[in-house]
Coordinates of C-alpha atoms in Angstrom, one line a residue:
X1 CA -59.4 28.8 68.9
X2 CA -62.4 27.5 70.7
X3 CA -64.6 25.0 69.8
X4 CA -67.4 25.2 66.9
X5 CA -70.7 24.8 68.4
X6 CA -72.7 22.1 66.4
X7 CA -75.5 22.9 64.5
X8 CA -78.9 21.0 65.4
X9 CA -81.4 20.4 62.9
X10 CA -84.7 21.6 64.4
X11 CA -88.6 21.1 62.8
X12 CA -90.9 24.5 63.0
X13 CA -94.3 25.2 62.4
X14 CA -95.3 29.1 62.3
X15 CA -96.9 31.4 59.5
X16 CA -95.7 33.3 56.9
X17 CA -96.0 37.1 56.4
X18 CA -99.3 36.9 54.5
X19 CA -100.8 34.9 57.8
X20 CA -100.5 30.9 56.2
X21 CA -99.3 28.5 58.4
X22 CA -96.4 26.8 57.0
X23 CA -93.8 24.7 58.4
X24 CA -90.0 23.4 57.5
X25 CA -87.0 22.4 59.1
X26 CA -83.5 24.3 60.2
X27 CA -80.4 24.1 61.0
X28 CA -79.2 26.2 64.3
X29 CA -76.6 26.0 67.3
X30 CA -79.6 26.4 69.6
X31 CA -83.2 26.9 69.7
X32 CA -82.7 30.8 70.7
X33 CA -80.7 31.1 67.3
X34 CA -83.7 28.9 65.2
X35 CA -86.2 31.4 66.5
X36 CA -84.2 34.6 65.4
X37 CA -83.2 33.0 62.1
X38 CA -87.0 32.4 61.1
X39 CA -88.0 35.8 62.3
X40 CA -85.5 37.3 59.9
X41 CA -87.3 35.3 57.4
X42 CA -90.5 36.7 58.0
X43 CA -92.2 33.7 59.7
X44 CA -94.1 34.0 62.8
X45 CA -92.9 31.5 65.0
X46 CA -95.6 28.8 66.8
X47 CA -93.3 26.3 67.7
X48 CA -89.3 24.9 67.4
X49 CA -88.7 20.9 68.0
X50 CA -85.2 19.6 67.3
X51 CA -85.7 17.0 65.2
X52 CA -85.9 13.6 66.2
X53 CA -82.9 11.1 65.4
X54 CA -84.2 7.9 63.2
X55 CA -84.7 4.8 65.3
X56 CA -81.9 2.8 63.8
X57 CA -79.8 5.5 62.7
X58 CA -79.6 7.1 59.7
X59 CA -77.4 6.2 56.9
X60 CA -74.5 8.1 55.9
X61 CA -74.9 9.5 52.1
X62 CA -71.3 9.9 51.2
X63 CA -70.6 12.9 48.8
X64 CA -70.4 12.6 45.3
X65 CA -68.0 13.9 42.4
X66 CA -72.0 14.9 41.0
X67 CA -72.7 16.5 44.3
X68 CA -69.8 19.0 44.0
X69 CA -70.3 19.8 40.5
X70 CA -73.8 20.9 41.0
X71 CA -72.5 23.0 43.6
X72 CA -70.0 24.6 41.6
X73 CA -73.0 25.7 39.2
X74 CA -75.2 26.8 42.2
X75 CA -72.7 28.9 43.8
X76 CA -71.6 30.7 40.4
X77 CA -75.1 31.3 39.6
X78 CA -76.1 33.4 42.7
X79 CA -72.5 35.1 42.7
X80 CA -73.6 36.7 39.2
X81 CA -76.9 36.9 40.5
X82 CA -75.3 39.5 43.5
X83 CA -76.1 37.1 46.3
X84 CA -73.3 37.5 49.0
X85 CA -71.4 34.5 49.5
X86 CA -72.2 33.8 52.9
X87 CA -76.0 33.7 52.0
X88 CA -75.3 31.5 48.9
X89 CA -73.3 29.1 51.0
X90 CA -76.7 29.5 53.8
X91 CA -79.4 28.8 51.0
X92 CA -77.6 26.2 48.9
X93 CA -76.8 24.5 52.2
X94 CA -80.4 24.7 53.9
X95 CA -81.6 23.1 50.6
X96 CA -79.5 20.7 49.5
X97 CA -81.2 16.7 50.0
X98 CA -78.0 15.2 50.7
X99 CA -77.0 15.3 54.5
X100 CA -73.7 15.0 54.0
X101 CA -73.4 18.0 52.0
X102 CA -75.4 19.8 53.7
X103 CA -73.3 19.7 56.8
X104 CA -70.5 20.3 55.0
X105 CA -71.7 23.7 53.3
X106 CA -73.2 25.2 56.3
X107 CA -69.1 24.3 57.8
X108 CA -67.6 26.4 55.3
X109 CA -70.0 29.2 55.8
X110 CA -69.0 29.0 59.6
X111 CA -65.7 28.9 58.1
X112 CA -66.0 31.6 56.2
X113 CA -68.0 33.7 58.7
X114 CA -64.8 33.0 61.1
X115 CA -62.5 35.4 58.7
X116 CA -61.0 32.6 56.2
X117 CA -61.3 32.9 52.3
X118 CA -63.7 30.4 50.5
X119 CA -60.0 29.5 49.3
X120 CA -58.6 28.5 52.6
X121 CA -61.9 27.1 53.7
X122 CA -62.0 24.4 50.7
X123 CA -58.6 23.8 51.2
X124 CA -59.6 22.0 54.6
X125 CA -61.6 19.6 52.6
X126 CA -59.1 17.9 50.0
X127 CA -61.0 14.6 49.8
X128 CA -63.3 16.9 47.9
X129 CA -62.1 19.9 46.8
X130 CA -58.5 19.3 44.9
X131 CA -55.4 21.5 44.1
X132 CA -57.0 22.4 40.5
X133 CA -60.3 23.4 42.3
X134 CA -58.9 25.5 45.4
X135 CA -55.9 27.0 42.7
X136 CA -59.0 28.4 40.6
X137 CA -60.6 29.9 43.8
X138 CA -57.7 31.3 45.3
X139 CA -57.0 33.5 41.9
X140 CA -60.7 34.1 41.8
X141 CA -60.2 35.9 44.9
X142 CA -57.4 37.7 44.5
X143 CA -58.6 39.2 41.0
X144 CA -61.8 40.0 42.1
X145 CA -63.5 37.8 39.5
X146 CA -64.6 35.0 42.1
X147 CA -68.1 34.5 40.1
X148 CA -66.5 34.4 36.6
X149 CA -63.9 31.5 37.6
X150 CA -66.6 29.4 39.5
X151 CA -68.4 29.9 36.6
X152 CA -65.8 28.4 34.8
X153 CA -65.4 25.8 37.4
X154 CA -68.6 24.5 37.4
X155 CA -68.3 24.4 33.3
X156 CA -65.6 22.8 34.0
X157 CA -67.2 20.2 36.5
X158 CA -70.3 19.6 34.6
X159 CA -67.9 18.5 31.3
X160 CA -65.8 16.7 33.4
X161 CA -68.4 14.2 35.0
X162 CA -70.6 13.9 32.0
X163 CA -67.0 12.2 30.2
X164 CA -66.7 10.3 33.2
X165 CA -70.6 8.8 33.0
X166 CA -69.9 7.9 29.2
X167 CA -66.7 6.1 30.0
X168 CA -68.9 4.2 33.1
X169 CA -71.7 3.6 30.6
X170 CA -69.4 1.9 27.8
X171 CA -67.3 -0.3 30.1
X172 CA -69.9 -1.0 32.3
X173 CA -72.6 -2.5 29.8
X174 CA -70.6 -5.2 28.7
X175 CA -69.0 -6.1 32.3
X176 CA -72.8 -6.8 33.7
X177 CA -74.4 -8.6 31.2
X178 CA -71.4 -11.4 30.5
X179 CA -71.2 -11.6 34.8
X180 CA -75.4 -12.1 34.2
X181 CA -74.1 -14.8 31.4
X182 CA -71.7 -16.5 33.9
X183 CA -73.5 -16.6 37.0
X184 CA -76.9 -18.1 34.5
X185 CA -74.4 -20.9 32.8
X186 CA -73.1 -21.7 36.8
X187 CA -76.8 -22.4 38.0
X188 CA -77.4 -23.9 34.6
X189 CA -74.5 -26.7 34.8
X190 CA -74.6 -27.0 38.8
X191 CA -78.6 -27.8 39.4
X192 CA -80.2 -28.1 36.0
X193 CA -77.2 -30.4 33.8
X194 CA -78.0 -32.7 36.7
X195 CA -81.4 -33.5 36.8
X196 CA -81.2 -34.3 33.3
X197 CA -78.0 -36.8 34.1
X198 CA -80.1 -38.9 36.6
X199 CA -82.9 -39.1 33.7
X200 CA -80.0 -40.3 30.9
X201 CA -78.8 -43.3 33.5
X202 CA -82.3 -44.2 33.6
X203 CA -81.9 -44.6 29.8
X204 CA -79.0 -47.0 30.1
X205 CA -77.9 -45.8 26.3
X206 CA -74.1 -44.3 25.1
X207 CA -74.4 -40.5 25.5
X208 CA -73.5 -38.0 22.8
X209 CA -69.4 -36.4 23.8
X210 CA -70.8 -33.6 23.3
X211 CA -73.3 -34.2 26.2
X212 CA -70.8 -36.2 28.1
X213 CA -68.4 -33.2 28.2
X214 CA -71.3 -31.1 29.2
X215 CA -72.1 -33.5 32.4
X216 CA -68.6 -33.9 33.6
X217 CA -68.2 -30.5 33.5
X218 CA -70.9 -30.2 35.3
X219 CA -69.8 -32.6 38.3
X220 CA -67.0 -31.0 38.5
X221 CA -68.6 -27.7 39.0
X222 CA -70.6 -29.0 41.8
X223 CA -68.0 -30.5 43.2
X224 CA -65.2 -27.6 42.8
X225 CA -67.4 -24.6 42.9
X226 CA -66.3 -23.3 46.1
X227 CA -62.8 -23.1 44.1
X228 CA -64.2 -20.7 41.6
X229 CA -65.8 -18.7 43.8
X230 CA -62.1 -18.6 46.2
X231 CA -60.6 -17.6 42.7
X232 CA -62.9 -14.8 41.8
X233 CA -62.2 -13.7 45.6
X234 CA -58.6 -13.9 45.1
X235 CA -58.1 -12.3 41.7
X236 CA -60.8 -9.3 42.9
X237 CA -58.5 -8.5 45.9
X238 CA -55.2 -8.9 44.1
X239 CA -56.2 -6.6 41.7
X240 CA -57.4 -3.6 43.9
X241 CA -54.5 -4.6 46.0
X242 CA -51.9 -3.9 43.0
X243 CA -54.4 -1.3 42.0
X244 CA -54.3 1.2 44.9
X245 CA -50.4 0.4 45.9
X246 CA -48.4 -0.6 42.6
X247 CA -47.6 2.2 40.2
X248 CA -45.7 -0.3 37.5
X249 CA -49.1 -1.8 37.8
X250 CA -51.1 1.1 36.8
X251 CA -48.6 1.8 34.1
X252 CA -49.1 -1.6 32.5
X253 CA -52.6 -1.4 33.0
X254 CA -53.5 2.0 31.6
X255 CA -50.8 1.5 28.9
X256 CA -53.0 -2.1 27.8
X257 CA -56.2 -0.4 28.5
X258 CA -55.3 1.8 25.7
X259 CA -54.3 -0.6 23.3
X260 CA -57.7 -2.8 23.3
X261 CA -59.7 -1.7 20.0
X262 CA -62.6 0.6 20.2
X263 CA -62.4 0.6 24.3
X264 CA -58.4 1.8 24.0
X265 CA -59.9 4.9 21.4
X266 CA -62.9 5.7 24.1
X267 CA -60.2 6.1 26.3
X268 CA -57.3 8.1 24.7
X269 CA -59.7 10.5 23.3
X270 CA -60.8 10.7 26.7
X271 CA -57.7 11.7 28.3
X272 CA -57.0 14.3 25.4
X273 CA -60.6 15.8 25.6
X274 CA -59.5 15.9 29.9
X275 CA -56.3 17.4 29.2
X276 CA -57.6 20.1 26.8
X277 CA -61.0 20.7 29.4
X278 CA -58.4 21.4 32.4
X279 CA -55.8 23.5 30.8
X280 CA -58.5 25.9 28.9
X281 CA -59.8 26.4 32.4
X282 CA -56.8 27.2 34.3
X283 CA -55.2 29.5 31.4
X284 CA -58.1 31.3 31.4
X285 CA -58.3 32.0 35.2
X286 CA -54.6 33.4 34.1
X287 CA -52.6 30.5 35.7
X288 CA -49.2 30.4 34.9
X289 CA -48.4 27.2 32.3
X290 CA -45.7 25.5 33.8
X291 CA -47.7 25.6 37.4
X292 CA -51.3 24.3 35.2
X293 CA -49.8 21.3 33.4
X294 CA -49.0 19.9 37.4
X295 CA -52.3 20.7 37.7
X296 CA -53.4 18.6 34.3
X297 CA -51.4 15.7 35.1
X298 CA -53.7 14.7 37.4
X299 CA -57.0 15.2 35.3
X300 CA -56.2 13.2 32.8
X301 CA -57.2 10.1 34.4
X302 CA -54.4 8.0 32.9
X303 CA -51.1 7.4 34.2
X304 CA -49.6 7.4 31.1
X305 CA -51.0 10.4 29.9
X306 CA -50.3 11.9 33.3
X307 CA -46.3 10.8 33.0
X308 CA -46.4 13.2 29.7
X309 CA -48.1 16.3 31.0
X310 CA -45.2 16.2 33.9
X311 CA -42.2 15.6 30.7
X312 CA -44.3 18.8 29.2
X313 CA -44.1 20.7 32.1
X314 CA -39.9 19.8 32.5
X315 CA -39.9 21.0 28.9
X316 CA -41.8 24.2 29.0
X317 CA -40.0 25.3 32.6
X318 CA -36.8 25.2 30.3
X319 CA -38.1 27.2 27.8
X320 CA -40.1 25.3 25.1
X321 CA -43.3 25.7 23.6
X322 CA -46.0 23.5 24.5
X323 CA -46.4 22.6 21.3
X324 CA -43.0 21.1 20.6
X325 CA -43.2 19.6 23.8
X326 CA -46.6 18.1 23.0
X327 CA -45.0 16.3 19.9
X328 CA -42.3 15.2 21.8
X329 CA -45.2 12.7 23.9
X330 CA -46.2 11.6 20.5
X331 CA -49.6 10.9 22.1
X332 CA -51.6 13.7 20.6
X333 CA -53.5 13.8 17.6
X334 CA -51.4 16.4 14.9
X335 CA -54.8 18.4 14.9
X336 CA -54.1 19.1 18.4
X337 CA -50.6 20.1 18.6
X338 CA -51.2 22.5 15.6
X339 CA -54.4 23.8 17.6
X340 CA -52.1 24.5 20.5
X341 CA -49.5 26.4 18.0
X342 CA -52.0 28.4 16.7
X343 CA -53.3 29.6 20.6
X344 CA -49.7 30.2 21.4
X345 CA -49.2 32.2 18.4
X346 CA -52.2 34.3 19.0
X347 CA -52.2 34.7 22.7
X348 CA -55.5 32.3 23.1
X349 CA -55.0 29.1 24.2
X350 CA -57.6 29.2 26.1
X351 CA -59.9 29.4 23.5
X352 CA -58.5 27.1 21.1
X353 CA -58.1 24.3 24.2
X354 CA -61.8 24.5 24.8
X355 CA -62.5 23.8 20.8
X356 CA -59.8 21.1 21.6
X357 CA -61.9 19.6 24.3
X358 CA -65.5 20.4 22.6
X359 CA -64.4 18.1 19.7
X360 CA -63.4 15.4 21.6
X361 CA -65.6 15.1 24.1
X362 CA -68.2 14.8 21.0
X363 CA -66.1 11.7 19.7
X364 CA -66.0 10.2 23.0
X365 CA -69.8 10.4 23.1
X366 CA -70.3 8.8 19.3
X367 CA -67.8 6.1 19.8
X368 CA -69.5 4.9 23.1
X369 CA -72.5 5.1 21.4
X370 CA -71.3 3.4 18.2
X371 CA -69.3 0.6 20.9
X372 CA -72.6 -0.1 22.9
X373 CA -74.9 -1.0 19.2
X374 CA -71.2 -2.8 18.1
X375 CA -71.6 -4.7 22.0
X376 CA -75.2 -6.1 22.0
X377 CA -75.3 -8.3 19.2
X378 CA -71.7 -9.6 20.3
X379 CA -72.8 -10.1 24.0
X380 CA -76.1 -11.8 22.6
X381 CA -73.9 -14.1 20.4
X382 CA -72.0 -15.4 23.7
X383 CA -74.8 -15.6 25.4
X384 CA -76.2 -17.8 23.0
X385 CA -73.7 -20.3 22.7
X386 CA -73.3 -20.4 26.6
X387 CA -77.0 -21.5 27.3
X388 CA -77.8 -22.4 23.5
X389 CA -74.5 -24.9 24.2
X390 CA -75.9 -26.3 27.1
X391 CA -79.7 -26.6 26.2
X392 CA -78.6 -28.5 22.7
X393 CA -76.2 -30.8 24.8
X394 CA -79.2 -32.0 27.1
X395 CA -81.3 -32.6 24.4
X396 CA -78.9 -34.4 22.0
X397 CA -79.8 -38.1 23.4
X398 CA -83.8 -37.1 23.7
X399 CA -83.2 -36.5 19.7
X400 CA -81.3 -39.6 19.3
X401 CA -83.7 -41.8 21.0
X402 CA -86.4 -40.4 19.0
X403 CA -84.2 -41.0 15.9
X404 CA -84.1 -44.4 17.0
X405 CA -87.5 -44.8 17.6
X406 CA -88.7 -43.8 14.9

């Protein structure tokens, strides 16, 4: 195969059909190509620059889980819309902001022009694309309902992320503001606690212990910091260390993530609302069940969750329902398994799955709610007897001497 040409981004100016000037920017293999592209667009060409590169180089905007969901929506719209696929890829491309994905759309539509399926074209790109996404595709395809499954993709997607923001949003609150609490109580202790210390020696009078303990803490801070900082270090590379290599690890940590109150409920009702999301999508693009739960596993986002959907799956293959199976876990809800019984029994598990997933997902989004008003006056509490602590422990010997004084 020989080598893709490289596609140049060039600036025109020309006018449009009605005789306005107008101007924009394209994407070509050569200036020759620019010119004939914008004359099938109707523009009358006055001039084609390539585009000049920034002066320090432009930054890299890497592409986003939110990036590919909005392109999921995109493309599904102008396939129902009757827009061939190799235009849709060519417009959503040409107008995306991020140029990153830009490049990467206009590849698949060179892809795609080359003779591969949109299938075997995403397939190339698994950092981005995964098994679930190119599975759903690839049947798309082959049934001829290619707009009906991205739809569902892109449904799909959209659900998926917005879960994933909620969970950001309640563990992320809390995580900032007592970091904001620490890094306040360090500067407090290490250049404030000791500018009131050289105005008590001038006193020459016994200190409150409650004060004391405040000041040596202090000197000990301003002489050991650098060890607090090498520990935070330490303890932050350890843990992505363990986090990216150690699967007993992960299983401790997901199993203790779920066991915290309030967070540990955000969480498994997250994994089930995942699990129902990703199943309902792939048994209604008609995927077999013992080749969607391999699928699931990995869209629950919890490795102990992810360990049951793959005992399921060994249980189905040998000929058990998925509801007896599910029981079996003894990780879902009875409401779900019975759900599940009634789809089976029925012939739509789709549909009941998506209920399934619809519920959840609306108890994920109360409880972080409910967790971030449960949070603030919580966080304010620490944060008050962190700086409260210190302010009353420098002042403690100002009030005694006027005490005395008095």
């Amino acid at each position: 195969m020989s080598e893709q040409i490289e596609q140049i981004d060039f600036i025109w100016d020309g006018k449009d059909k009605s005789g306005k000037r107008t101007k924009g920017e394209i994407a070509a293999k050569s200036e020759t190509i620019a010119r004939s592209e914008l004359r099938k667009m109707g523009v009358r060409v006055i001039s084609v620059k390539k585009k000049p590169k920034p002066l320090f180089g432009a930054r890299v905007k890497a592409i986003t889980p939110g990036d590919i969901a909005i392109f999921s929506r995109q493309l599904a719209t102008m396939l129902e819309a009757g827009v061939p696929l190799v235009q849709s890829f060519d417009i959503i491309g040409r107008g995306h902001e991020n140029p990153s994905m830009q490049k990467m759309l206009l590849d698949i539509k060179t892809d795609i022009e080359g003779g591969d399926t949109l299938a075997e074209a995403l397939k190339r790109r698994p950092v981005y694309f995964d098994e679930l996404f190119c599975n759903l595709v690839e049947s798309g395809e082959q049934a001829g309902v290619l707009e009906t499954l991205l739809d569902k993709i892109a449904t799909y997607k959209e659900k998926t992320e917005s879960l994933k923001k909620k969970i950001k949003k309640a563990l992320t609150y809390p995580i900032a503001v007592l970091v904001v609490a620490f890094v306040v109580t360090a500067i407090l202790l290490i250049f404030v606690v000791p500018v009131f210390e050289e105005l008590f020696q001038s006193f020459g009078a016994d200190l409150p212990a409650f004060t004391k303990m405040v000041i040596n803490l202090s000197e000990w801070m301003q002489e050991w910091w650098w060890i607090i900082v090498l520990s935070i270090v330490a303890i932050v590379y350890v843990f992505g260390y363990f986090h990216k290599r150690s699967r007993p690890f992960n299983h401790f940590l997901d199993r203790t993530l779920l066991k915290i109150p309030v967070v540990g409920l955000i969480l498994n009702k997250s994994a089930i609302a995942r699990f129902a999301r990703t199943l309902s999508t792939m048994s209604a693009a008609g995927v077999p069940l013992v080749e969607a739960l391999e699928s699931v596993a990995g869209a629950c986002g919890n490795i102990i969750y992810a360990d049951a959907v793959l005992k399921m799956r060994e249980d189905v293959a040998t000929g058990q329902r998925l509801q007896f199976a599910m029981q079996q876990t003894v990780l879902f809800p009875h409401m779900v398994t019975q759900m599940v019984a009634i789809g089976e029994e029925s012939g739509s598990i789709d549909t009941m799955l998506s209920k399934v997933a619809d519920f959840y997902e609306e108890e994920v989004d109360n409880l972080v709610d409910n967790l971030s008003s449960l949070m603030e006056p919580l966080i304010m509490s620490v944060l008050g007897v962190l700086v409260g602590g210190l302010i009353v422990a420098m002042y403690l010997p100002i009030f005694k001497m006027g005490a005395a004084v008095g």
